[in-house]
């Protein structure tokens, strides 16, 4: 998938390290949290790329660094031919109109002292779009688009439920007609019956507006539902990247295999028939990731004479199916 | 199977400034010895409050157990003295909470916290209690347990802390372990470890487990029977196979439909349940799900449906129209 389609953004060798400092008066850097450690992928126009991983895998940091909410330690993000990492001032502002973000915790990401009208309208105000009347009309249109009553324009965020708050966050993200929307766990704080409403809304908006999504989540079944392609992250690196169907029917990385077998299926018969791969131990600290293949400490098929010594490259084993494992051929 | 716990018409309310919250509205069921019962529902459905009511851990005020009986091991826990219930809690009836970090005391070592329970409940001396604590921590899979007794909760990872909580819950050989969302705060690979652990321990020790969760997948994995709760009512109850394969209540049908599944064609649109969960403050008479239900008729607004047997005696549902819905004529 993706061949012949237009590339909207290219992420190349993205690295983000957070310094660990000690000392109260004289701070000194004693180490680095290697949150994102060399991540590369392409985003095609109009697709949804799912980015999955567990806590501490660096998936959220990738999204935030792409928008330059964090400054990257290294690497490039080429959006429509321009490297976002090198932009400054007005040029950066102009590019930022084309990329927006939906956050995980809808309530924490909405200013409780602002009405939802001014929250949704703020991007328009900041970027000086239209006059007051036009902006208000646009806000009402946006609210309608996400399934909220436009007459609620003067209400405050706390008057809404979690699902409705997330709709407000989505309306704000769409205010400037972005091309790429980074959805950072947009449904994980919502109840099951509400999650489906929001996912259906995101899919409808994508069809209507031709949006491209980077959908960051830890819920594999939801990611499979919404994504065209999926990238799996572990400890700051992409371990596997492929289109949705091949990653689910034919996962080539032992971590992807374990991750998928660990997702409980709401069906007792299937659940009984499944083979579960239960990984031992916890995710190592990103402050001191294991040498070589960073998954070797938990890998059920590790070969100790090789895996701890050499870091596997992310290589294209089948067309469009990338995997970072020395022995991936064995799982085909 | 012998019955271990029988709850009759349990009702819990909270008297708040904004009004009376009808958290649990007449719940009745039983748990057999050695059984794993799943309790599922979304936030605010009363699943945790009903479990806390069983343990008599509802803060009063504002909470109040209005009526009901909780028969456990020959006693009605709602009428026994405070001293008696303290002996039962953490002893024959133990609970594991969702967030291990906030239920462990951060200023005390892990070892001390488990030893304390053992000396209080089983009257062990320190040496015996320490030996037993080491055994328990080893049993739940904490490596090098002997040398970790002096460690504090923050020195453990999330999954390991949950194991410590489970060891603490198991310390006095409970007959019933209530696990309230024990894996919700954990990553899937760690969740799989904990699910595996509780299943193994349940089989080895023969205790009953009440597993409270919002995750239908986890229930399908661990439980034999399941209670589906909505707005403080049990709306459907039966074996996991009955409830998941011959689903009868419109809410359960909706809940299963709103989940994408790894084994299904991903192209299909999710059938979301319209509307919002009910406000428990002004809960109106009639079926609590009526506002969101696509099968609603006049009767649903006026009369609350009782939990009645369906095709099978052991599979019960609280819906006026379950038969029509099952036959596809609704």
mmCIF file of N, CA, C and O in Angstrom, chain A residues 53-55 161 164 191-194 196-197 199-200 203 218 220-222 224-225 244-245 248 255 258-260 262-272 274 276 278-283 298, chain B residues 42-43 157 159-160 187-193 195-196 214-218 220-221 240-241 244-245 255-256 258-266 268-277 292:
data_model
loop_
_atom_site.group_PDB
_atom_site.id
_atom_site.type_symbol
_atom_site.label_atom_id
_atom_site.label_comp_id
_atom_site.label_asym_id
_atom_site.label_seq_id
_atom_site.Cartn_x
_atom_site.Cartn_y
_atom_site.Cartn_z
ATOM 1 N N UNK A 53 2.302 1.200 20.889
ATOM 2 C CA UNK A 53 3.387 0.823 21.774
ATOM 3 C C UNK A 53 2.906 0.958 23.191
ATOM 4 O O UNK A 53 1.870 1.554 23.444
ATOM 5 N N UNK A 54 3.681 0.397 24.104
ATOM 6 C CA UNK A 54 3.284 0.469 25.499
ATOM 7 C C UNK A 54 3.817 1.747 26.132
ATOM 8 O O UNK A 54 4.524 2.517 25.499
ATOM 9 N N UNK A 55 3.499 1.932 27.401
ATOM 10 C CA UNK A 55 4.000 3.070 28.161
ATOM 11 C C UNK A 55 5.515 3.167 28.006
ATOM 12 O O UNK A 55 6.211 2.166 28.145
ATOM 13 N N UNK A 161 -19.702 16.200 29.109
ATOM 14 C CA UNK A 161 -19.169 14.891 29.479
ATOM 15 C C UNK A 161 -17.825 14.684 28.784
ATOM 16 O O UNK A 161 -17.446 15.455 27.901
ATOM 17 N N UNK A 164 -18.051 14.512 25.018
ATOM 18 C CA UNK A 164 -18.335 15.819 24.416
ATOM 19 C C UNK A 164 -17.117 16.729 24.486
ATOM 20 O O UNK A 164 -16.834 17.488 23.565
ATOM 21 N N UNK A 191 -15.163 6.032 28.091
ATOM 22 C CA UNK A 191 -15.853 4.761 28.259
ATOM 23 C C UNK A 191 -16.043 4.063 26.919
ATOM 24 O O UNK A 191 -16.145 4.718 25.888
ATOM 25 N N UNK A 192 -16.158 2.733 26.982
ATOM 26 C CA UNK A 192 -16.249 1.922 25.770
ATOM 27 C C UNK A 192 -17.335 2.410 24.814
ATOM 28 O O UNK A 192 -17.100 2.569 23.623
ATOM 29 N N UNK A 193 -18.541 2.662 25.344
ATOM 30 C CA UNK A 193 -19.636 3.013 24.437
ATOM 31 C C UNK A 193 -19.412 4.388 23.807
ATOM 32 O O UNK A 193 -19.930 4.685 22.746
ATOM 33 N N UNK A 194 -18.623 5.235 24.457
ATOM 34 C CA UNK A 194 -18.333 6.568 23.931
ATOM 35 C C UNK A 194 -17.157 6.512 22.948
ATOM 36 O O UNK A 194 -17.103 7.259 21.975
ATOM 37 N N UNK A 196 -16.494 4.357 20.704
ATOM 38 C CA UNK A 196 -16.958 4.054 19.357
ATOM 39 C C UNK A 196 -17.546 5.294 18.692
ATOM 40 O O UNK A 196 -17.351 5.517 17.495
ATOM 41 N N UNK A 197 -18.251 6.130 19.474
ATOM 42 C CA UNK A 197 -18.811 7.362 18.904
ATOM 43 C C UNK A 197 -17.696 8.257 18.364
ATOM 44 O O UNK A 197 -17.793 8.804 17.267
ATOM 45 N N UNK A 199 -14.537 7.436 17.550
ATOM 46 C CA UNK A 199 -13.832 6.830 16.416
ATOM 47 C C UNK A 199 -14.647 6.982 15.136
ATOM 48 O O UNK A 199 -14.116 7.335 14.083
ATOM 49 N N UNK A 200 -15.955 6.749 15.235
ATOM 50 C CA UNK A 200 -16.803 6.931 14.059
ATOM 51 C C UNK A 200 -16.761 8.380 13.564
ATOM 52 O O UNK A 200 -16.711 8.638 12.369
ATOM 53 N N UNK A 203 -13.490 9.038 11.743
ATOM 54 C CA UNK A 203 -13.490 8.428 10.408
ATOM 55 C C UNK A 203 -14.349 9.219 9.431
ATOM 56 O O UNK A 203 -13.980 9.408 8.283
ATOM 57 N N UNK A 218 -2.474 2.807 22.461
ATOM 58 C CA UNK A 218 -1.949 1.534 22.940
ATOM 59 C C UNK A 218 -2.973 0.421 22.746
ATOM 60 O O UNK A 218 -2.676 -0.742 22.952
ATOM 61 N N UNK A 220 -4.641 -1.979 20.644
ATOM 62 C CA UNK A 220 -4.371 -2.546 19.323
ATOM 63 C C UNK A 220 -5.610 -2.804 18.502
ATOM 64 O O UNK A 220 -5.597 -2.649 17.290
ATOM 65 N N UNK A 221 -6.704 -3.195 19.158
ATOM 66 C CA UNK A 221 -7.880 -3.510 18.352
ATOM 67 C C UNK A 221 -8.459 -2.233 17.757
ATOM 68 O O UNK A 221 -8.924 -2.236 16.622
ATOM 69 N N UNK A 222 -8.411 -1.110 18.517
ATOM 70 C CA UNK A 222 -8.902 0.146 17.969
ATOM 71 C C UNK A 222 -7.975 0.650 16.858
ATOM 72 O O UNK A 222 -8.437 1.165 15.847
ATOM 73 N N UNK A 224 -6.178 -1.125 14.867
ATOM 74 C CA UNK A 224 -6.409 -1.929 13.664
ATOM 75 C C UNK A 224 -7.667 -1.447 12.954
ATOM 76 O O UNK A 224 -7.725 -1.398 11.729
ATOM 77 N N UNK A 225 -8.670 -1.076 13.750
ATOM 78 C CA UNK A 225 -9.927 -0.653 13.154
ATOM 79 C C UNK A 225 -9.753 0.620 12.327
ATOM 80 O O UNK A 225 -10.276 0.738 11.245
ATOM 81 N N UNK A 244 -2.043 -2.609 7.571
ATOM 82 C CA UNK A 244 -2.818 -3.208 8.648
ATOM 83 C C UNK A 244 -2.987 -4.717 8.499
ATOM 84 O O UNK A 244 -2.791 -5.467 9.443
ATOM 85 N N UNK A 245 -3.353 -5.161 7.313
ATOM 86 C CA UNK A 245 -3.674 -6.572 7.174
ATOM 87 C C UNK A 245 -2.456 -7.459 7.352
ATOM 88 O O UNK A 245 -2.523 -8.484 8.019
ATOM 89 N N UNK A 248 -1.317 -7.768 11.012
ATOM 90 C CA UNK A 248 -2.157 -8.612 11.853
ATOM 91 C C UNK A 248 -2.162 -10.068 11.432
ATOM 92 O O UNK A 248 -2.214 -10.956 12.264
ATOM 93 N N UNK A 255 8.045 -9.112 19.172
ATOM 94 C CA UNK A 255 7.326 -8.217 20.080
ATOM 95 C C UNK A 255 5.904 -7.982 19.580
ATOM 96 O O UNK A 255 4.956 -8.030 20.351
ATOM 97 N N UNK A 258 3.827 -10.994 20.366
ATOM 98 C CA UNK A 258 3.439 -11.079 21.771
ATOM 99 C C UNK A 258 2.371 -10.053 22.109
ATOM 100 O O UNK A 258 1.398 -10.340 22.798
ATOM 101 N N UNK A 259 2.557 -8.849 21.579
ATOM 102 C CA UNK A 259 1.616 -7.760 21.849
ATOM 103 C C UNK A 259 0.222 -8.155 21.361
ATOM 104 O O UNK A 259 -0.772 -7.965 22.049
ATOM 105 N N UNK A 260 0.152 -8.734 20.192
ATOM 106 C CA UNK A 260 -1.150 -9.081 19.648
ATOM 107 C C UNK A 260 -1.782 -10.243 20.362
ATOM 108 O O UNK A 260 -2.985 -10.278 20.547
ATOM 109 N N UNK A 262 -1.504 -10.806 23.388
ATOM 110 C CA UNK A 262 -1.863 -10.390 24.747
ATOM 111 C C UNK A 262 -3.175 -9.621 24.796
ATOM 112 O O UNK A 262 -3.732 -9.423 25.859
ATOM 113 N N UNK A 263 -3.683 -9.195 23.637
ATOM 114 C CA UNK A 263 -4.939 -8.442 23.640
ATOM 115 C C UNK A 263 -6.103 -9.401 23.836
ATOM 116 O O UNK A 263 -6.294 -10.306 23.030
ATOM 117 N N UNK A 264 -6.881 -9.225 24.902
ATOM 118 C CA UNK A 264 -7.997 -10.139 25.106
ATOM 119 C C UNK A 264 -9.112 -9.888 24.101
ATOM 120 O O UNK A 264 -9.447 -8.739 23.824
ATOM 121 N N UNK A 265 -9.657 -10.943 23.531
ATOM 122 C CA UNK A 265 -10.742 -10.832 22.553
ATOM 123 C C UNK A 265 -12.061 -11.109 23.264
ATOM 124 O O UNK A 265 -12.163 -12.087 24.008
ATOM 125 N N UNK A 266 -13.072 -10.252 23.071
ATOM 126 C CA UNK A 266 -14.335 -10.479 23.776
ATOM 127 C C UNK A 266 -15.139 -11.628 23.172
ATOM 128 O O UNK A 266 -16.243 -11.449 22.691
ATOM 129 N N UNK A 267 -14.567 -12.797 23.171
ATOM 130 C CA UNK A 267 -15.243 -13.972 22.662
ATOM 131 C C UNK A 267 -14.615 -15.189 23.332
ATOM 132 O O UNK A 267 -13.440 -15.505 23.093
ATOM 133 N N UNK A 268 -15.394 -15.868 24.198
ATOM 134 C CA UNK A 268 -14.801 -16.955 24.989
ATOM 135 C C UNK A 268 -14.249 -18.103 24.138
ATOM 136 O O UNK A 268 -13.231 -18.699 24.504
ATOM 137 N N UNK A 269 -14.888 -18.403 22.989
ATOM 138 C CA UNK A 269 -14.411 -19.524 22.165
ATOM 139 C C UNK A 269 -13.054 -19.215 21.547
ATOM 140 O O UNK A 269 -12.125 -20.012 21.617
ATOM 141 N N UNK A 270 -12.961 -18.008 20.954
ATOM 142 C CA UNK A 270 -11.698 -17.610 20.335
ATOM 143 C C UNK A 270 -10.599 -17.497 21.387
ATOM 144 O O UNK A 270 -9.455 -17.872 21.169
ATOM 145 N N UNK A 271 -10.995 -16.970 22.531
ATOM 146 C CA UNK A 271 -10.040 -16.768 23.606
ATOM 147 C C UNK A 271 -9.410 -18.108 24.006
ATOM 148 O O UNK A 271 -8.218 -18.196 24.216
ATOM 149 N N UNK A 272 -10.240 -19.144 24.055
ATOM 150 C CA UNK A 272 -9.744 -20.458 24.447
ATOM 151 C C UNK A 272 -8.801 -21.034 23.406
ATOM 152 O O UNK A 272 -7.830 -21.698 23.724
ATOM 153 N N UNK A 274 -6.856 -19.474 21.371
ATOM 154 C CA UNK A 274 -5.661 -18.718 21.023
ATOM 155 C C UNK A 274 -4.419 -19.197 21.746
ATOM 156 O O UNK A 274 -4.480 -19.677 22.857
ATOM 157 N N UNK A 276 -1.276 -17.969 23.563
ATOM 158 C CA UNK A 276 -0.823 -16.734 24.196
ATOM 159 C C UNK A 276 0.683 -16.757 24.351
ATOM 160 O O UNK A 276 1.257 -17.744 24.787
ATOM 161 N N UNK A 278 3.244 -14.950 26.536
ATOM 162 C CA UNK A 278 3.331 -14.019 27.656
ATOM 163 C C UNK A 278 4.785 -13.626 27.858
ATOM 164 O O UNK A 278 5.647 -14.460 28.106
ATOM 165 N N UNK A 279 5.051 -12.333 27.679
ATOM 166 C CA UNK A 279 6.417 -11.838 27.840
ATOM 167 C C UNK A 279 6.762 -11.788 29.309
ATOM 168 O O UNK A 279 5.925 -11.486 30.138
ATOM 169 N N UNK A 280 8.024 -12.048 29.613
ATOM 170 C CA UNK A 280 8.440 -11.931 30.997
ATOM 171 C C UNK A 280 9.022 -10.554 31.242
ATOM 172 O O UNK A 280 9.516 -9.908 30.339
ATOM 173 N N UNK A 281 8.951 -10.134 32.501
ATOM 174 C CA UNK A 281 9.615 -8.905 32.903
ATOM 175 C C UNK A 281 8.913 -7.651 32.416
ATOM 176 O O UNK A 281 7.851 -7.698 31.809
ATOM 177 N N UNK A 282 9.524 -6.510 32.720
ATOM 178 C CA UNK A 282 8.968 -5.207 32.380
ATOM 179 C C UNK A 282 9.759 -4.579 31.250
ATOM 180 O O UNK A 282 10.855 -5.029 30.927
ATOM 181 N N UNK A 283 9.209 -3.474 30.705
ATOM 182 C CA UNK A 283 9.953 -2.705 29.714
ATOM 183 C C UNK A 283 11.158 -2.085 30.417
ATOM 184 O O UNK A 283 11.005 -1.452 31.459
ATOM 185 N N UNK A 298 13.615 -9.404 26.777
ATOM 186 C CA UNK A 298 12.294 -10.021 26.983
ATOM 187 C C UNK A 298 11.906 -10.951 25.836
ATOM 188 O O UNK A 298 10.823 -11.529 25.850
ATOM 189 N N UNK B 42 -19.492 0.253 32.576
ATOM 190 C CA UNK B 42 -18.692 1.459 32.349
ATOM 191 C C UNK B 42 -18.586 2.260 33.644
ATOM 192 O O UNK B 42 -19.178 1.895 34.658
ATOM 193 N N UNK B 43 -17.863 3.385 33.599
ATOM 194 C CA UNK B 43 -17.729 4.186 34.810
ATOM 195 C C UNK B 43 -19.095 4.598 35.319
ATOM 196 O O UNK B 43 -19.978 4.941 34.536
ATOM 197 N N UNK B 157 8.124 -1.617 39.790
ATOM 198 C CA UNK B 157 7.395 -1.133 38.611
ATOM 199 C C UNK B 157 5.894 -1.359 38.827
ATOM 200 O O UNK B 157 5.494 -2.042 39.766
ATOM 201 N N UNK B 159 3.630 -3.189 37.271
ATOM 202 C CA UNK B 159 3.229 -4.586 37.271
ATOM 203 C C UNK B 159 3.666 -5.298 38.547
ATOM 204 O O UNK B 159 2.933 -6.098 39.120
ATOM 205 N N UNK B 160 4.886 -4.988 38.993
ATOM 206 C CA UNK B 160 5.410 -5.609 40.204
ATOM 207 C C UNK B 160 4.628 -5.158 41.436
ATOM 208 O O UNK B 160 4.370 -5.933 42.346
ATOM 209 N N UNK B 187 0.028 -1.953 31.121
ATOM 210 C CA UNK B 187 0.153 -2.204 29.688
ATOM 211 C C UNK B 187 -0.302 -3.624 29.343
ATOM 212 O O UNK B 187 -0.271 -4.506 30.196
ATOM 213 N N UNK B 188 -0.664 -3.834 28.067
ATOM 214 C CA UNK B 188 -1.216 -5.149 27.702
ATOM 215 C C UNK B 188 -0.306 -6.325 28.006
ATOM 216 O O UNK B 188 -0.782 -7.370 28.459
ATOM 217 N N UNK B 189 0.995 -6.186 27.765
ATOM 218 C CA UNK B 189 1.851 -7.351 28.006
ATOM 219 C C UNK B 189 1.945 -7.635 29.508
ATOM 220 O O UNK B 189 2.045 -8.784 29.915
ATOM 221 N N UNK B 190 1.884 -6.581 30.322
ATOM 222 C CA UNK B 190 1.912 -6.769 31.779
ATOM 223 C C UNK B 190 0.544 -7.267 32.249
ATOM 224 O O UNK B 190 0.437 -8.125 33.126
ATOM 225 N N UNK B 191 -0.517 -6.748 31.621
ATOM 226 C CA UNK B 191 -1.862 -7.228 31.936
ATOM 227 C C UNK B 191 -1.956 -8.738 31.719
ATOM 228 O O UNK B 191 -2.514 -9.450 32.548
ATOM 229 N N UNK B 192 -1.380 -9.211 30.613
ATOM 230 C CA UNK B 192 -1.420 -10.646 30.332
ATOM 231 C C UNK B 192 -0.721 -11.429 31.442
ATOM 232 O O UNK B 192 -1.172 -12.503 31.838
ATOM 233 N N UNK B 193 0.380 -10.878 31.960
ATOM 234 C CA UNK B 193 1.088 -11.551 33.058
ATOM 235 C C UNK B 193 0.195 -11.651 34.300
ATOM 236 O O UNK B 193 0.122 -12.705 34.941
ATOM 237 N N UNK B 195 -3.181 -11.395 34.536
ATOM 238 C CA UNK B 195 -4.330 -12.275 34.285
ATOM 239 C C UNK B 195 -3.912 -13.726 34.470
ATOM 240 O O UNK B 195 -4.572 -14.508 35.156
ATOM 241 N N UNK B 196 -2.778 -14.054 33.877
ATOM 242 C CA UNK B 196 -2.237 -15.400 33.974
ATOM 243 C C UNK B 196 -1.989 -15.788 35.429
ATOM 244 O O UNK B 196 -2.324 -16.885 35.868
ATOM 245 N N UNK B 214 -13.890 -3.022 33.101
ATOM 246 C CA UNK B 214 -14.706 -2.486 32.024
ATOM 247 C C UNK B 214 -14.339 -3.181 30.712
ATOM 248 O O UNK B 214 -14.922 -2.905 29.687
ATOM 249 N N UNK B 215 -13.371 -4.081 30.778
ATOM 250 C CA UNK B 215 -12.823 -4.694 29.573
ATOM 251 C C UNK B 215 -13.488 -6.051 29.309
ATOM 252 O O UNK B 215 -13.221 -7.034 29.994
ATOM 253 N N UNK B 216 -14.348 -6.083 28.292
ATOM 254 C CA UNK B 216 -15.075 -7.316 28.002
ATOM 255 C C UNK B 216 -14.142 -8.434 27.566
ATOM 256 O O UNK B 216 -14.421 -9.608 27.767
ATOM 257 N N UNK B 217 -13.022 -8.062 26.963
ATOM 258 C CA UNK B 217 -12.048 -9.063 26.544
ATOM 259 C C UNK B 217 -11.451 -9.791 27.735
ATOM 260 O O UNK B 217 -11.333 -11.024 27.725
ATOM 261 N N UNK B 218 -11.118 -9.048 28.775
ATOM 262 C CA UNK B 218 -10.558 -9.671 29.970
ATOM 263 C C UNK B 218 -11.571 -10.627 30.591
ATOM 264 O O UNK B 218 -11.239 -11.740 31.003
ATOM 265 N N UNK B 220 -13.998 -12.261 29.087
ATOM 266 C CA UNK B 220 -14.104 -13.464 28.257
ATOM 267 C C UNK B 220 -12.933 -14.397 28.535
ATOM 268 O O UNK B 220 -13.045 -15.613 28.429
ATOM 269 N N UNK B 221 -11.819 -13.825 28.919
ATOM 270 C CA UNK B 221 -10.614 -14.603 29.166
ATOM 271 C C UNK B 221 -10.647 -15.292 30.526
ATOM 272 O O UNK B 221 -10.311 -16.465 30.645
ATOM 273 N N UNK B 240 -20.224 -16.908 30.748
ATOM 274 C CA UNK B 240 -19.574 -16.045 29.757
ATOM 275 C C UNK B 240 -20.053 -16.413 28.357
ATOM 276 O O UNK B 240 -20.333 -15.543 27.533
ATOM 277 N N UNK B 241 -20.202 -17.698 28.097
ATOM 278 C CA UNK B 241 -20.613 -18.141 26.768
ATOM 279 C C UNK B 241 -22.025 -17.651 26.446
ATOM 280 O O UNK B 241 -22.289 -17.160 25.347
ATOM 281 N N UNK B 244 -21.932 -13.702 25.983
ATOM 282 C CA UNK B 244 -21.212 -13.221 24.799
ATOM 283 C C UNK B 244 -21.749 -13.804 23.504
ATOM 284 O O UNK B 244 -21.637 -13.180 22.453
ATOM 285 N N UNK B 245 -22.321 -14.992 23.569
ATOM 286 C CA UNK B 245 -22.742 -15.664 22.331
ATOM 287 C C UNK B 245 -24.249 -15.579 22.117
ATOM 288 O O UNK B 245 -24.711 -15.593 20.995
ATOM 289 N N UNK B 255 -22.715 -2.772 23.719
ATOM 290 C CA UNK B 255 -21.353 -2.722 24.226
ATOM 291 C C UNK B 255 -20.434 -3.607 23.366
ATOM 292 O O UNK B 255 -19.339 -3.197 22.975
ATOM 293 N N UNK B 256 -20.910 -4.807 23.046
ATOM 294 C CA UNK B 256 -20.103 -5.701 22.214
ATOM 295 C C UNK B 256 -19.949 -5.135 20.809
ATOM 296 O O UNK B 256 -18.902 -5.281 20.180
ATOM 297 N N UNK B 258 -19.806 -2.008 19.995
ATOM 298 C CA UNK B 258 -18.966 -0.816 19.910
ATOM 299 C C UNK B 258 -17.483 -1.147 20.029
ATOM 300 O O UNK B 258 -16.647 -0.261 19.965
ATOM 301 N N UNK B 259 -17.163 -2.433 20.187
ATOM 302 C CA UNK B 259 -15.762 -2.826 20.277
ATOM 303 C C UNK B 259 -15.230 -3.310 18.946
ATOM 304 O O UNK B 259 -15.828 -4.182 18.334
ATOM 305 N N UNK B 260 -14.124 -2.760 18.481
ATOM 306 C CA UNK B 260 -13.497 -3.364 17.321
ATOM 307 C C UNK B 260 -12.822 -4.652 17.800
ATOM 308 O O UNK B 260 -12.390 -4.728 18.946
ATOM 309 N N UNK B 261 -12.776 -5.649 16.966
ATOM 310 C CA UNK B 261 -12.164 -6.893 17.415
ATOM 311 C C UNK B 261 -11.046 -7.309 16.496
ATOM 312 O O UNK B 261 -11.098 -7.088 15.294
ATOM 313 N N UNK B 262 -10.029 -7.926 17.080
ATOM 314 C CA UNK B 262 -8.875 -8.329 16.282
ATOM 315 C C UNK B 262 -9.240 -9.411 15.279
ATOM 316 O O UNK B 262 -8.534 -9.637 14.314
ATOM 317 N N UNK B 263 -10.370 -10.089 15.497
ATOM 318 C CA UNK B 263 -10.714 -11.201 14.614
ATOM 319 C C UNK B 263 -11.788 -10.823 13.610
ATOM 320 O O UNK B 263 -12.374 -11.675 12.967
ATOM 321 N N UNK B 264 -12.081 -9.525 13.486
ATOM 322 C CA UNK B 264 -13.152 -9.133 12.572
ATOM 323 C C UNK B 264 -12.622 -8.275 11.442
ATOM 324 O O UNK B 264 -11.567 -7.668 11.552
ATOM 325 N N UNK B 265 -13.408 -8.158 10.397
ATOM 326 C CA UNK B 265 -13.049 -7.286 9.286
ATOM 327 C C UNK B 265 -13.025 -5.839 9.774
ATOM 328 O O UNK B 265 -14.028 -5.333 10.261
ATOM 329 N N UNK B 266 -11.879 -5.172 9.667
ATOM 330 C CA UNK B 266 -11.768 -3.839 10.242
ATOM 331 C C UNK B 266 -12.514 -2.763 9.464
ATOM 332 O O UNK B 266 -12.668 -1.649 9.947
ATOM 333 N N UNK B 268 -15.662 -2.442 8.783
ATOM 334 C CA UNK B 268 -17.027 -2.134 9.195
ATOM 335 C C UNK B 268 -17.081 -1.009 10.219
ATOM 336 O O UNK B 268 -16.217 -0.894 11.073
ATOM 337 N N UNK B 269 -18.133 -0.200 10.111
ATOM 338 C CA UNK B 269 -18.283 0.897 11.069
ATOM 339 C C UNK B 269 -18.724 0.335 12.418
ATOM 340 O O UNK B 269 -19.477 -0.636 12.489
ATOM 341 N N UNK B 270 -18.236 0.938 13.489
ATOM 342 C CA UNK B 270 -18.617 0.484 14.818
ATOM 343 C C UNK B 270 -20.042 0.921 15.104
ATOM 344 O O UNK B 270 -20.430 2.038 14.795
ATOM 345 N N UNK B 271 -20.816 0.037 15.741
ATOM 346 C CA UNK B 271 -22.182 0.419 16.072
ATOM 347 C C UNK B 271 -22.193 1.024 17.470
ATOM 348 O O UNK B 271 -22.406 0.335 18.445
ATOM 349 N N UNK B 272 -21.891 2.300 17.543
ATOM 350 C CA UNK B 272 -21.799 2.978 18.832
ATOM 351 C C UNK B 272 -23.167 3.051 19.499
ATOM 352 O O UNK B 272 -24.185 3.097 18.828
ATOM 353 N N UNK B 273 -23.170 3.036 20.844
ATOM 354 C CA UNK B 273 -24.419 3.266 21.572
ATOM 355 C C UNK B 273 -24.647 4.773 21.595
ATOM 356 O O UNK B 273 -23.782 5.517 22.031
ATOM 357 N N UNK B 274 -25.791 5.240 21.132
ATOM 358 C CA UNK B 274 -26.016 6.687 21.127
ATOM 359 C C UNK B 274 -26.167 7.214 22.552
ATOM 360 O O UNK B 274 -26.453 6.459 23.476
ATOM 361 N N UNK B 275 -25.976 8.511 22.719
ATOM 362 C CA UNK B 275 -26.245 9.152 24.001
ATOM 363 C C UNK B 275 -25.179 8.920 25.046
ATOM 364 O O UNK B 275 -24.092 8.437 24.754
ATOM 365 N N UNK B 276 -25.511 9.263 26.281
ATOM 366 C CA UNK B 276 -24.563 9.237 27.377
ATOM 367 C C UNK B 276 -25.062 8.315 28.485
ATOM 368 O O UNK B 276 -26.259 8.087 28.607
ATOM 369 N N UNK B 277 -24.120 7.804 29.303
ATOM 370 C CA UNK B 277 -24.556 7.047 30.482
ATOM 371 C C UNK B 277 -25.445 7.926 31.358
ATOM 372 O O UNK B 277 -25.294 9.149 31.356
ATOM 373 N N UNK B 292 -31.310 5.362 25.803
ATOM 374 C CA UNK B 292 -30.317 5.075 24.767
ATOM 375 C C UNK B 292 -30.698 3.865 23.926
ATOM 376 O O UNK B 292 -29.956 3.476 23.029
#
